[in-house]
PDB file of C-alpha atoms in Angstrom:
ATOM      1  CA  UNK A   1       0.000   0.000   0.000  1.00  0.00           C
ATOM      2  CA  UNK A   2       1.425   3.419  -0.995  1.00  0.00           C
ATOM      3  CA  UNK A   3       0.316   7.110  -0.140  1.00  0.00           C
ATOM      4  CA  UNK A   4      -0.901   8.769  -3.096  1.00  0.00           C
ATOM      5  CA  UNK A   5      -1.671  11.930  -1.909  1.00  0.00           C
ATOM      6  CA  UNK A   6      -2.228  14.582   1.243  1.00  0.00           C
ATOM      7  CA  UNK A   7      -4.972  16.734   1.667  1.00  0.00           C
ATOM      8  CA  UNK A   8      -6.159  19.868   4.049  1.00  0.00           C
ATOM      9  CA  UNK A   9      -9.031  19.213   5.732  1.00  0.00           C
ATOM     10  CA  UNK A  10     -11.442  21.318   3.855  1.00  0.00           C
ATOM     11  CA  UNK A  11     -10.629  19.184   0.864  1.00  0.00           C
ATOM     12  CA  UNK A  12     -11.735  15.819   2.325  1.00  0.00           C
ATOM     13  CA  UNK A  13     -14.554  15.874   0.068  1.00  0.00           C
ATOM     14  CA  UNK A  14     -12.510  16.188  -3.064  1.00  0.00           C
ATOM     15  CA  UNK A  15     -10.224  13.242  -1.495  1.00  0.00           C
ATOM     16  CA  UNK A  16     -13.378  10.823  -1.060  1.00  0.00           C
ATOM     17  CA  UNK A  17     -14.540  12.041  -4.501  1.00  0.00           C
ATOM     18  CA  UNK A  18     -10.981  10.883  -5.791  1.00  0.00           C
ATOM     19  CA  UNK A  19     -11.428   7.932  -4.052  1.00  0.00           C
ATOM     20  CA  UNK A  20     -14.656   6.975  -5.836  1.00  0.00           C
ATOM     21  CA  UNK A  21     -13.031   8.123  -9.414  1.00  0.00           C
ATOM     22  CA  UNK A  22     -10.115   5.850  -9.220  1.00  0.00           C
ATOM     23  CA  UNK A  23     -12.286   2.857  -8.349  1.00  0.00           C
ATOM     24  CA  UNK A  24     -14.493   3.510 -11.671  1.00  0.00           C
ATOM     25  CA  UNK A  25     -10.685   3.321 -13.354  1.00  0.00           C
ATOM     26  CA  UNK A  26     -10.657  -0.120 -11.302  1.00  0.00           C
ATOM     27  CA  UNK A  27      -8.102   1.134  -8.339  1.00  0.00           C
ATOM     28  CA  UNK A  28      -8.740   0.249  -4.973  1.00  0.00           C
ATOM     29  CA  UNK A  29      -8.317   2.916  -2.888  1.00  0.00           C
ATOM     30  CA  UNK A  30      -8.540   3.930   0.626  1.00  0.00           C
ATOM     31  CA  UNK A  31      -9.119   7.290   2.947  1.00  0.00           C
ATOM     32  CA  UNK A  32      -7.178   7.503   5.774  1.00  0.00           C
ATOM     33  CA  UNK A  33      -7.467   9.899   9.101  1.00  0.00           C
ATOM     34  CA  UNK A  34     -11.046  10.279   7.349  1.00  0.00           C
ATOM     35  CA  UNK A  35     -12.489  11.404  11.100  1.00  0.00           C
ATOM     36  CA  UNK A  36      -9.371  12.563  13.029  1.00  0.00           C
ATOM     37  CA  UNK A  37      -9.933  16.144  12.124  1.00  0.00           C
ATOM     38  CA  UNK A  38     -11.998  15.766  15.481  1.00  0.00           C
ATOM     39  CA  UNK A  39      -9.192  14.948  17.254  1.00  0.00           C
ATOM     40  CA  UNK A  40      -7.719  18.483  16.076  1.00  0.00           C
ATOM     41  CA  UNK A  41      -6.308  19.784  19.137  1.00  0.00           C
ATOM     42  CA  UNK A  42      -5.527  16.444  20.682  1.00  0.00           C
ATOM     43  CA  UNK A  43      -2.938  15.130  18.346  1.00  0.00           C
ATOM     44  CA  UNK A  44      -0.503  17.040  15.906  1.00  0.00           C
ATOM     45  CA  UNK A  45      -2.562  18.419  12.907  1.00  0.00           C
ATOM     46  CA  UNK A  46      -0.228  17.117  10.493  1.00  0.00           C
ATOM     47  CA  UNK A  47      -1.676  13.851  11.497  1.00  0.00           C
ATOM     48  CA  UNK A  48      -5.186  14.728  10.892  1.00  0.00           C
ATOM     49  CA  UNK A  49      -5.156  15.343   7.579  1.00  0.00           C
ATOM     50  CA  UNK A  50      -7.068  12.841   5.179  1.00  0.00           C
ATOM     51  CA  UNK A  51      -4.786  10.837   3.120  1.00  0.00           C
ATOM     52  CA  UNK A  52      -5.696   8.748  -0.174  1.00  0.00           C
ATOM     53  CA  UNK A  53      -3.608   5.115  -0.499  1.00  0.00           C
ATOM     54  CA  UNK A  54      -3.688   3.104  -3.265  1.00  0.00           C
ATOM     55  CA  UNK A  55      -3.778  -0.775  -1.730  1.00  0.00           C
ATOM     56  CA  UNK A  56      -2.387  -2.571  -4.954  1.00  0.00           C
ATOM     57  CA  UNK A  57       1.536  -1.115  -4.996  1.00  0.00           C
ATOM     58  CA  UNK A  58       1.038  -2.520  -8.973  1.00  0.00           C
ATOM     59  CA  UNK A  59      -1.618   0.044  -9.922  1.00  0.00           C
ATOM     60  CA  UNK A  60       0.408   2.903  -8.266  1.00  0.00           C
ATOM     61  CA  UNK A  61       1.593   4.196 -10.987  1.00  0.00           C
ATOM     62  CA  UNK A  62      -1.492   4.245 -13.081  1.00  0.00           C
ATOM     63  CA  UNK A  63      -3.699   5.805  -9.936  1.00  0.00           C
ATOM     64  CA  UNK A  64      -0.346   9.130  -9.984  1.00  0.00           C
ATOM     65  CA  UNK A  65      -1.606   9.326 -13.406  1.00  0.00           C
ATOM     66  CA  UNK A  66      -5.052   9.101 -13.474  1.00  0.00           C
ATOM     67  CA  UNK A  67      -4.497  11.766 -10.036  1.00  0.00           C
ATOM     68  CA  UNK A  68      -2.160  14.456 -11.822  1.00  0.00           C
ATOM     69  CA  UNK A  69      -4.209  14.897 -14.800  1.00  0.00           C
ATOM     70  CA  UNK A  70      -7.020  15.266 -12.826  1.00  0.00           C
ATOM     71  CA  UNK A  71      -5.624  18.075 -10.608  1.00  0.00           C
ATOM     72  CA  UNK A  72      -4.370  19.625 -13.612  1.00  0.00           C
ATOM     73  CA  UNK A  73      -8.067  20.125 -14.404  1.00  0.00           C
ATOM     74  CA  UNK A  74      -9.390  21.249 -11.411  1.00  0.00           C
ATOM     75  CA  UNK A  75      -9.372  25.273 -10.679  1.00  0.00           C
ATOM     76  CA  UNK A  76     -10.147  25.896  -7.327  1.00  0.00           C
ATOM     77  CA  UNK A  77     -10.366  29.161  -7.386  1.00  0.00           C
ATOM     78  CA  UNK A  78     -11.125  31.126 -10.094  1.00  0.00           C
ATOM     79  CA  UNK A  79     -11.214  34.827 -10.883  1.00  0.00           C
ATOM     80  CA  UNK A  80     -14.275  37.175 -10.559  1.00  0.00           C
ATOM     81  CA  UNK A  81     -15.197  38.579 -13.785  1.00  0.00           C
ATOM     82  CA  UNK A  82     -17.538  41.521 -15.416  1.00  0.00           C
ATOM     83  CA  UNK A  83     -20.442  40.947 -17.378  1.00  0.00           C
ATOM     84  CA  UNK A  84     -20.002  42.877 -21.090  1.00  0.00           C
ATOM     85  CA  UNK A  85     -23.835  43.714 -20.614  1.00  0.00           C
ATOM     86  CA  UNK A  86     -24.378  45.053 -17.982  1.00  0.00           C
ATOM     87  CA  UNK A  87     -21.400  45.364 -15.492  1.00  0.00           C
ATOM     88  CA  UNK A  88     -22.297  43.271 -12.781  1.00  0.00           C
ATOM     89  CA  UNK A  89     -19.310  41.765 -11.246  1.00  0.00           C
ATOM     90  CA  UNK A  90     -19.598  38.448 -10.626  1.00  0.00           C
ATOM     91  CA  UNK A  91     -17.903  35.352  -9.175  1.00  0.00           C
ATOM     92  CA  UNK A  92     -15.715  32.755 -10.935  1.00  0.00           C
ATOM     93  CA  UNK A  93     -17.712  29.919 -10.723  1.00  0.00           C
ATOM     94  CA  UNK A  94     -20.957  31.070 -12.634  1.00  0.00           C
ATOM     95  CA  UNK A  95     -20.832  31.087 -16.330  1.00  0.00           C
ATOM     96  CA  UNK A  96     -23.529  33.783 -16.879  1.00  0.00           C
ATOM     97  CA  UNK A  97     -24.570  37.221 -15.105  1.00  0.00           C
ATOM     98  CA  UNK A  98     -27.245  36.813 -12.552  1.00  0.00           C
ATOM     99  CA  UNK A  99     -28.726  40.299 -13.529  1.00  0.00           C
ATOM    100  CA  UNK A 100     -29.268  39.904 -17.228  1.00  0.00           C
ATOM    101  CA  UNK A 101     -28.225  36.577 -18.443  1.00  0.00           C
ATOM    102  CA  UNK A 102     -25.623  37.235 -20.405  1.00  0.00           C
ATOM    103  CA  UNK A 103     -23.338  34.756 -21.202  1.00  0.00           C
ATOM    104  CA  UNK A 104     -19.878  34.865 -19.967  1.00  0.00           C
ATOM    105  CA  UNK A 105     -17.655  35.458 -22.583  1.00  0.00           C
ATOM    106  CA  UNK A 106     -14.417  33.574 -23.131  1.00  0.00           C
TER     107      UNK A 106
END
């Protein structure tokens, strides 16, 4: 078994989602110090954070894979931008203005 990757602990969603992605590829995978971020406090924090292993050491290599391109896809935080309608500022994530619905442009 082999640590693929660490995460904070506001991304232990994305690490379970992970998780569940490499299993569709046909990796078995596991979640460690899933609940230990309520031990925060109690033990080091560096310990607490959730941890995805790959259990076959054979697949390893595959699973880094699969895992890189996938972060190189993710944006986790993305720039606000201006509608060309009607100047609204808006947030990254949505794709149109909330005001008009105008289509953000690319």
């Amino acid at each position: 078994m082999k640590k693929l990757h660490v995460f904070s602990h506001r991304e232990r969603p994305f690490a379970i989602l992970l998780r569940e992605r490499l299993a569709a590829e046909g990796i078995v995978c596991l979640v460690r110090n899933d609940e230990l971020s309520t031990a925060l406090g109690e033990i080091p924090f560096v310990e607490c954070y959730p941890e995805l292993w790959v259990v076959d050491d054979e697949v390893y290599p595959r699973a880094r894979l699969l895992l890189e391109q996938w972060l190189a896809e993710v944006t986790f935080v993305q720039e606000n931008w201006r509608c060309a309608e009607c100047g609204e500022i808006l947030e990254g994530q949505f794709e149109s203005c909330w005001k008009c619905g105008k289509e953000r442009e690319s």
